[in-house]
mmCIF file of C-alpha atoms in Angstrom:
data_model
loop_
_atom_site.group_PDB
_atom_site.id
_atom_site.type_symbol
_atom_site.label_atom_id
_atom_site.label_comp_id
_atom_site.label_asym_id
_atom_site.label_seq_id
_atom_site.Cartn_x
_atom_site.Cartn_y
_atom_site.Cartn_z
ATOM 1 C CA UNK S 524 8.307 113.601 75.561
ATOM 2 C CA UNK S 525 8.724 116.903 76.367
ATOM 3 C CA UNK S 526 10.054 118.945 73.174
ATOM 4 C CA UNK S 527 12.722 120.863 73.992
ATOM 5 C CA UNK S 528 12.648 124.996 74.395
ATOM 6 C CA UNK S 529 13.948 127.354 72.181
ATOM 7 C CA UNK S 530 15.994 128.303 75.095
ATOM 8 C CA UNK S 531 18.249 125.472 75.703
ATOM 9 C CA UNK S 532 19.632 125.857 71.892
ATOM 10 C CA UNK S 533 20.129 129.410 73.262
ATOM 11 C CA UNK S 534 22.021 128.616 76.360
ATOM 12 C CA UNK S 535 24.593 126.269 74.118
ATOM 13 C CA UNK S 536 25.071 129.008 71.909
ATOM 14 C CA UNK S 537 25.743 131.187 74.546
ATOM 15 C CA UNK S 538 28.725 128.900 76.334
ATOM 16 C CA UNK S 539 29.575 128.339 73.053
ATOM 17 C CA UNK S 540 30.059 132.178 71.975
ATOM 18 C CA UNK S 541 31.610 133.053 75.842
ATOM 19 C CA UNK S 542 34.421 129.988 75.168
ATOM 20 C CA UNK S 543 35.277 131.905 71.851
ATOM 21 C CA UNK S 544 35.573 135.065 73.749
ATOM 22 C CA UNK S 545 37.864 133.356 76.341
ATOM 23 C CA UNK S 546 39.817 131.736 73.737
ATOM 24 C CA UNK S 547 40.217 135.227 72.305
ATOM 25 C CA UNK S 548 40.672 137.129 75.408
ATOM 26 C CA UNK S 549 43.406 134.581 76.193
ATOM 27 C CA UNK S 550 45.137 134.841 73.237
ATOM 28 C CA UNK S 551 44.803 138.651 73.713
ATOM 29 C CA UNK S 552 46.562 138.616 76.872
ATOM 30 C CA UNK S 553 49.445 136.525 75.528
ATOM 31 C CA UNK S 554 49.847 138.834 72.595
ATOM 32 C CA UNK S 555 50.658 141.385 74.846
ATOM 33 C CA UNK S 556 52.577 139.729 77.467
ATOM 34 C CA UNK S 557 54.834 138.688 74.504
ATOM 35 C CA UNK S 558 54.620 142.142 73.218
ATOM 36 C CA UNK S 559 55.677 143.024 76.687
ATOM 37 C CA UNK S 560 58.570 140.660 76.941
ATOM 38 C CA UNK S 561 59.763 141.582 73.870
ATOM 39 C CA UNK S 562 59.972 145.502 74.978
ATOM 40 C CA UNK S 563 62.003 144.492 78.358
ATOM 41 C CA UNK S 564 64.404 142.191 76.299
ATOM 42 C CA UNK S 565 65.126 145.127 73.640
ATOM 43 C CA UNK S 566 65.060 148.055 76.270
ATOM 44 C CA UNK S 567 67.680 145.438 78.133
ATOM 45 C CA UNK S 568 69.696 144.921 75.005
ATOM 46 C CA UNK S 569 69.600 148.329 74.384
ATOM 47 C CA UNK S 570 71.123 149.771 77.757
ATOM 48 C CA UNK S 571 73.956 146.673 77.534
ATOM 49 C CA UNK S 572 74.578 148.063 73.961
ATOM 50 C CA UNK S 573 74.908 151.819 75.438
ATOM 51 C CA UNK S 574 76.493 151.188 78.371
ATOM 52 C CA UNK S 575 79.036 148.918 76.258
ATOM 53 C CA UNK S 576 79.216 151.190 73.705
ATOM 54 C CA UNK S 577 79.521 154.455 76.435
ATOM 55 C CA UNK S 578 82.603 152.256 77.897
ATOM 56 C CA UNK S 579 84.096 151.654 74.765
ATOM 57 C CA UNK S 580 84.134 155.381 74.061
ATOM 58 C CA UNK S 581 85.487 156.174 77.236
ATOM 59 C CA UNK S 582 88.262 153.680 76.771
ATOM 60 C CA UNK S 583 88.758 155.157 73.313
ATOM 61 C CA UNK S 584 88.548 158.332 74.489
ATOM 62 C CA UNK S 585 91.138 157.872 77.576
ATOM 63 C CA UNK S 586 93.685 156.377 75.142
ATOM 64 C CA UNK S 587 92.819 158.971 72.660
ATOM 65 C CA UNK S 588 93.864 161.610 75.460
ATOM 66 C CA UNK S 589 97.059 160.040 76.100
ATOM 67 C CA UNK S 590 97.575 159.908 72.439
ATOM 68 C CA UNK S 591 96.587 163.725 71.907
ATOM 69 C CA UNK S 592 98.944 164.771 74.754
ATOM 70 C CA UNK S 593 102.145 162.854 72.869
ATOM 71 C CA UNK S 594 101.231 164.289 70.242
ATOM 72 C CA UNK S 595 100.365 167.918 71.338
ATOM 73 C CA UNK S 596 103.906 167.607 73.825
ATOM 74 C CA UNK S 597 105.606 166.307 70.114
ATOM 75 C CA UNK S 598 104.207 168.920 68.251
ATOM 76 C CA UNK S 599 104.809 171.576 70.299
ATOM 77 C CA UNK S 600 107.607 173.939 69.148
ATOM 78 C CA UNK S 601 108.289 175.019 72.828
ATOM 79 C CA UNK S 602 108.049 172.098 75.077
ATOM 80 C CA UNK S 603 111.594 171.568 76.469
ATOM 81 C CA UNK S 604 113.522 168.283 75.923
ATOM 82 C CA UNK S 605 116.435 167.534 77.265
ATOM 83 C CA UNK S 606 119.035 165.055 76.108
ATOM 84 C CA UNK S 607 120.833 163.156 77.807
ATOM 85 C CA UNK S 608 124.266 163.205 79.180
ATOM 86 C CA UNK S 609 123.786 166.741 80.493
ATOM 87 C CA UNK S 610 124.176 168.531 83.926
ATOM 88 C CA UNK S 611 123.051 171.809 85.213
ATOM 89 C CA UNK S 612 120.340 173.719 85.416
ATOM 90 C CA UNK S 613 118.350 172.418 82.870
ATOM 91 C CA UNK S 614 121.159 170.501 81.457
ATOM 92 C CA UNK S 615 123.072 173.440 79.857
ATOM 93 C CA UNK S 616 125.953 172.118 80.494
ATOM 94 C CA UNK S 617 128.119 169.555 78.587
ATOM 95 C CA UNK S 618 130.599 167.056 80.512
ATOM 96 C CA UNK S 619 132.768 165.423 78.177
ATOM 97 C CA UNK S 620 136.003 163.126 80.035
ATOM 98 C CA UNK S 621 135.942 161.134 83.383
ATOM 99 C CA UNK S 622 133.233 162.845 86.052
ATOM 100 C CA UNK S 623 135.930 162.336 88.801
ATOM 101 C CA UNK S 624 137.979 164.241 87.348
ATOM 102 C CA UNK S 625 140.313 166.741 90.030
ATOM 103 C CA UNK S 626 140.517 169.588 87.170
ATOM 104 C CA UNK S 627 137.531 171.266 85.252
ATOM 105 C CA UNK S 628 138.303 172.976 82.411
ATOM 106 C CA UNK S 629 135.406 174.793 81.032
ATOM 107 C CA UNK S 630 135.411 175.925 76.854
ATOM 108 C CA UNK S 631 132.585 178.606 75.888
ATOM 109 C CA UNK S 632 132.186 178.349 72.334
ATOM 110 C CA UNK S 633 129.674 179.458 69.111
ATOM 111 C CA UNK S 634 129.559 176.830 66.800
ATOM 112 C CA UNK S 635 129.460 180.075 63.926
ATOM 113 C CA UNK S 636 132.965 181.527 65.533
ATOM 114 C CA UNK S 637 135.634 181.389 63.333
ATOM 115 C CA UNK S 638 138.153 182.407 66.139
ATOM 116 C CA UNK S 639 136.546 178.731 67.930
ATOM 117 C CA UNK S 640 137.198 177.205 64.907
ATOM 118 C CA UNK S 641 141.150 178.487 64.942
ATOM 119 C CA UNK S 642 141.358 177.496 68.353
ATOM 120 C CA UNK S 643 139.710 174.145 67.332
ATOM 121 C CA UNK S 644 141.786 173.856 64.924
ATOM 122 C CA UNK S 645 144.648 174.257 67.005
ATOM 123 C CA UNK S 646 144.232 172.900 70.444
ATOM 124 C CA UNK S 647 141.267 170.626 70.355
ATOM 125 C CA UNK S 648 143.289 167.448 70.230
ATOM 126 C CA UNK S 649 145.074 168.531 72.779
ATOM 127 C CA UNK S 650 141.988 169.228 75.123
ATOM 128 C CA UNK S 651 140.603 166.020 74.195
ATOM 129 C CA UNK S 652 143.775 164.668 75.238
ATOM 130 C CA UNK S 653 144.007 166.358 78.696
ATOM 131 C CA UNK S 654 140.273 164.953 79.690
ATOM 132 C CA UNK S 655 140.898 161.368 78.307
ATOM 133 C CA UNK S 656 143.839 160.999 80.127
ATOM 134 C CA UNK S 657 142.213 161.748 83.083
ATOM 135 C CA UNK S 658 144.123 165.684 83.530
ATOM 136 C CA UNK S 659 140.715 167.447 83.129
ATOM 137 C CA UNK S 660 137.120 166.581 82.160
ATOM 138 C CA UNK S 661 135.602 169.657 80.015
ATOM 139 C CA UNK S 662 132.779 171.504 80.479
ATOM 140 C CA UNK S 663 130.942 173.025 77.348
ATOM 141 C CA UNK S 664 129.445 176.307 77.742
ATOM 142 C CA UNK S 665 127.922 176.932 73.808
ATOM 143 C CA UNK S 666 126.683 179.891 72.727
ATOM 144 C CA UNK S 667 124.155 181.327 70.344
ATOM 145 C CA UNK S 668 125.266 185.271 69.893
ATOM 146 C CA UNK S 669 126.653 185.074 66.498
ATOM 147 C CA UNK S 670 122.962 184.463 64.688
ATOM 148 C CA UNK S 671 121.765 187.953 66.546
ATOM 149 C CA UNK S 672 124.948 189.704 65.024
ATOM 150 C CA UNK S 673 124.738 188.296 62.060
ATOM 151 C CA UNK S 674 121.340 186.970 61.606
ATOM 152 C CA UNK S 675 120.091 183.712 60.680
ATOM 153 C CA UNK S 676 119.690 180.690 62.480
ATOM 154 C CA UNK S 677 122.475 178.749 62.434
ATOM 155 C CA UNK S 678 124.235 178.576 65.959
ATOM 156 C CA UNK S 679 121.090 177.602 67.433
ATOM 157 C CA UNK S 680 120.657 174.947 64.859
ATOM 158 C CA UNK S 681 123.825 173.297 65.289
ATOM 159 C CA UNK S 682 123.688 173.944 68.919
ATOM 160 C CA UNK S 683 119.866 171.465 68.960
ATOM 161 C CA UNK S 684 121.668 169.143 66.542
ATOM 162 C CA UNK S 685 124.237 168.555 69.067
ATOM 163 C CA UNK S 686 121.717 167.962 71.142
ATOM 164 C CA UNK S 687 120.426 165.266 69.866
ATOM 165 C CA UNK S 688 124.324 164.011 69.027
ATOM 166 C CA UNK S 689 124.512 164.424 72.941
ATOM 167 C CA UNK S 690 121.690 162.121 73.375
ATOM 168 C CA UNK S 691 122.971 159.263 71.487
ATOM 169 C CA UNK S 692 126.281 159.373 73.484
ATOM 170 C CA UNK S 693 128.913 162.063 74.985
ATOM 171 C CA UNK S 694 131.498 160.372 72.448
ATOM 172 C CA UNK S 695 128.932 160.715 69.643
ATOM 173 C CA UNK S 696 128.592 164.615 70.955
ATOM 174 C CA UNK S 697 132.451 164.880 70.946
ATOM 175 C CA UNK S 698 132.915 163.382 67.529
ATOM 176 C CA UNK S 699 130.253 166.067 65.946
ATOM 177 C CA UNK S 700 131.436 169.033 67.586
ATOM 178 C CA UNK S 701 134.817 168.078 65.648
ATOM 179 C CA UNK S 702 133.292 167.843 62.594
ATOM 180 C CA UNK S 703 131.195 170.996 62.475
ATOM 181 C CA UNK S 704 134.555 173.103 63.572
ATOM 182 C CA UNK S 705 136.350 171.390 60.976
ATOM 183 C CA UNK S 706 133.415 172.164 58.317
ATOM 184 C CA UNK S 707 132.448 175.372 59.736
ATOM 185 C CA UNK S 708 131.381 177.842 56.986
ATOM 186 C CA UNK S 709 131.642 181.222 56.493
ATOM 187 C CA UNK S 710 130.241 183.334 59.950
ATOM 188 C CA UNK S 711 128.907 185.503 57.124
ATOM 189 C CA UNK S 712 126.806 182.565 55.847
ATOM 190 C CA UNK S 713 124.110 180.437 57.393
ATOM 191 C CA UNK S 714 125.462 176.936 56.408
ATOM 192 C CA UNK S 715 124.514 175.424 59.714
ATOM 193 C CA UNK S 716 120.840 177.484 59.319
ATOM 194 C CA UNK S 717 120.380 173.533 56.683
ATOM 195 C CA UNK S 718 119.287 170.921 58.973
ATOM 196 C CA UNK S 719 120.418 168.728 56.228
ATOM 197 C CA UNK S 720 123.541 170.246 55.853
ATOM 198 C CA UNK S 721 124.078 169.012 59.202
ATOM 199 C CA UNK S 722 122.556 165.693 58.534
ATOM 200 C CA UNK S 723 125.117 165.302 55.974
ATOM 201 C CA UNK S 724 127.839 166.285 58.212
ATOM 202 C CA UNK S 725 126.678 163.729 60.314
ATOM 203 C CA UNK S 726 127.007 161.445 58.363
ATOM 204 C CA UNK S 727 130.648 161.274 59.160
ATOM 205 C CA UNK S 728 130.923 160.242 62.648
ATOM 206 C CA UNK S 729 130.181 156.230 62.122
ATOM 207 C CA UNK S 730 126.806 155.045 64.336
ATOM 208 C CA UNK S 731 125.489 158.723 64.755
ATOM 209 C CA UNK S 732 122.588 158.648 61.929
ATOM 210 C CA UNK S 733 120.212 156.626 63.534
ATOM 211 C CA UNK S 734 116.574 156.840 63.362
ATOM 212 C CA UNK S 735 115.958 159.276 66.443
ATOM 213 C CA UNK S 736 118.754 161.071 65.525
ATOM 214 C CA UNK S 737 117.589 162.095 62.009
ATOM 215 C CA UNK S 738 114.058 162.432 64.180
ATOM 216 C CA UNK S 739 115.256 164.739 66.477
ATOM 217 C CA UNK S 740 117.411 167.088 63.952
ATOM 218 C CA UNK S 741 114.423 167.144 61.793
ATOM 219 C CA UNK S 742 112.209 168.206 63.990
ATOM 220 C CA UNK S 743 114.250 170.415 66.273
ATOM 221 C CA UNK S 744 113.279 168.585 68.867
ATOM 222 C CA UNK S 745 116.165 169.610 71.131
ATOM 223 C CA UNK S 746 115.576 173.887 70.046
ATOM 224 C CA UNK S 747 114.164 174.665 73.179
ATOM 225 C CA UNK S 748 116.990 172.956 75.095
ATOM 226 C CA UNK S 749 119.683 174.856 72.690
ATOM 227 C CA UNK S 750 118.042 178.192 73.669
ATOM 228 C CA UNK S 751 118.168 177.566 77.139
ATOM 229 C CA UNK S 752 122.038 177.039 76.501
ATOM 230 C CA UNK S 753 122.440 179.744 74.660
ATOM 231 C CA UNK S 754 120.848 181.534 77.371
ATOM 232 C CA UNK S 755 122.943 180.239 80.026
ATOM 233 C CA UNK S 756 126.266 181.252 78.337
ATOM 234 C CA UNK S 757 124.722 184.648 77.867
ATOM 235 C CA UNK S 758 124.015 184.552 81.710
ATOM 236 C CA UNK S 759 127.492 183.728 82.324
ATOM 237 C CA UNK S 760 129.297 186.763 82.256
ATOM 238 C CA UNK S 761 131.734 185.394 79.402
ATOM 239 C CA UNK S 762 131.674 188.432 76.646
ATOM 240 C CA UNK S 763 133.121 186.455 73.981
ATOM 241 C CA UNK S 764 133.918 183.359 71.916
ATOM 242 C CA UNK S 765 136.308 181.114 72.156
ATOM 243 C CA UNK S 766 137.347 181.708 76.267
ATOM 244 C CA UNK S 767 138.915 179.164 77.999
ATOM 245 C CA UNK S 768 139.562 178.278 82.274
ATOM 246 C CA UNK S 769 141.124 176.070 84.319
ATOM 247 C CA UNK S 770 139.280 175.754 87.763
ATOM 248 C CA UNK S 771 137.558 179.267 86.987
ATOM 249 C CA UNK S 772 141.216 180.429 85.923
ATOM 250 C CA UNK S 773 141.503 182.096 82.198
ATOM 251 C CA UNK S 774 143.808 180.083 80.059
ATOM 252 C CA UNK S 775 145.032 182.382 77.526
ATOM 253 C CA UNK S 776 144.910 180.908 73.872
ATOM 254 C CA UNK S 777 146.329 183.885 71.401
ATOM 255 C CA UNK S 778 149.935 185.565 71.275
ATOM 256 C CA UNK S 779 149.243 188.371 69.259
ATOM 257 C CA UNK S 780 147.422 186.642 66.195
ATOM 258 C CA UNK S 781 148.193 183.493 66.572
ATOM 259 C CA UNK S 782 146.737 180.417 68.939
ATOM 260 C CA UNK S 783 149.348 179.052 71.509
ATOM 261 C CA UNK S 784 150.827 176.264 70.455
ATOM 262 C CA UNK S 785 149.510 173.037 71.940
ATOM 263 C CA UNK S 786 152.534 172.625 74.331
ATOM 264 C CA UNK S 787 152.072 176.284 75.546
ATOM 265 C CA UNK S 788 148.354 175.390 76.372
ATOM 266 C CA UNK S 789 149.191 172.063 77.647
ATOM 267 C CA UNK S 790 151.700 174.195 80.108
ATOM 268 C CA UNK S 791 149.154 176.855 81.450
ATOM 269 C CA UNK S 792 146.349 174.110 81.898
ATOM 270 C CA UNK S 793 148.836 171.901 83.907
ATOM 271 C CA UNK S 794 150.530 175.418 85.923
ATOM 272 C CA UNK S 795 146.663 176.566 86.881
ATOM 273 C CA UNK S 796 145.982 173.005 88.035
ATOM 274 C CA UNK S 797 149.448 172.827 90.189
ATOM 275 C CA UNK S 798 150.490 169.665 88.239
#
């Protein structure tokens, strides 16, 4: 029997050492595939995360934006806000009584005046009177003058205060104009210059203090608004505080140094309207 070669034990070896070397290669290959697999699945995950996280900060950012721009418009000393229950340009003008009205009767005032306050004092009853009857609706022209001859701040303070009186109602606007005439202070002092002064004052006309309100005072929200007023009335050819007319016809409201009586005013209002 033949013996067998050193070569066949050679051969064996051989397919023995080249199935290894498959085996290995194999498992090679695999390694990497997974390898590769795993870097598709993360550079995936990755680009979701991004793009995810890229729309997230755009939504962020857009609502951000609208956010900023409240609170830049809120913030911002001169943007111009106006209440309300106004009419004219700008709303500079105050309409308090029925709109349909036949009769305008139009009152430019300074809330500093003390000659408004007389007149006030006098005769504002009886103008409130004349427009809730029906007689007249008023227009309010204010003014602003008196805190650039006599410095301070106070007519234009009072003046955005109303405004935001104005906003909560044309009663509630009515009801405070009373009350700072009736507590006016001394035109050589700047009582009305205290926004909470005037918060206090407010606190007399029932339902006016409400959150906004207080808001708006506090922040002189309404200050641009009151200098547009004030800049009205100083466009209006009036030269002085308190003047009244009827239809564009003067009303006269002193004899001598006193106010007219309320029947005397009651007559020329009702003689310039024909009634």
């Amino acid at each position: 029997m033949a013996q067998p070669t050193e070569q066949q034990p050679g051969r064996k070896q051989s397919q023995r050492v080249s199935a290894r070397e498959r085996i290995q290669e194999a498992q090679q290959r695999e390694r990497l595939a997974a390898k590769r697999r795993q870097r598709i699945v993360v550079g995936v995950s990755i680009v979701a995360v991004l793009a995810l996280a890229g729309g997230t900060a755009l939504a962020i950012n857009a609502a951000g934006g609208d956010n900023a721009s409240a609170a830049s418009a809120a913030a911002d000393p001169t943007a111009l806000v106006v209440p309300a229950n106004t009419t004219g340009p700008d709303g500079t003008v105050i309409v308090y009584g029925k709109p349909d009205a036949a009769h305008t009767l139009q009152v430019f005032e300074d809330f500093r005046c003390p000659v408004c306050k007389t007149f006030e004092a006098t005769n504002g009853d009886t103008v409130r009177k004349l427009a809730d009857d029906g007689t007249v609706k008023v227009e309010y022209h204010l003014a602003a003058f008196l805190d650039k001859n006599l410095g301070g701040k106070g007519s234009r303070t009072a003046l955005a205060a109303v405004g935001a009186a104005l906003n909560e109602g044309v009663d509630k606007f009515k009801q405070f104009h009373d009350v700072l005439y009736a507590n006016q202070p001394d035109e050589r002092e700047d009582g009305f210059g205290d926004v909470n002064h005037l918060l206090d004052l407010a606190g007399q006309v029932p339902g006016l203090k409400t959150d906004a309100f207080v808001k708006a005072v506090t922040e002189r929200t309404y200050g641009p608004w009151a200098k547009k007023v004030a800049d009205a009335f100083d466009d209006s050819g009036v030269t002085g505080t308190p003047t009244v007319k009827l239809d564009g016809k003067p009303i006269t409201l002193f004899a001598g140094k006193n106010a007219v009586t309320p029947e005397q005013f009651t007559a020329q209002v009702k003689q310039a309207a024909g009634l």
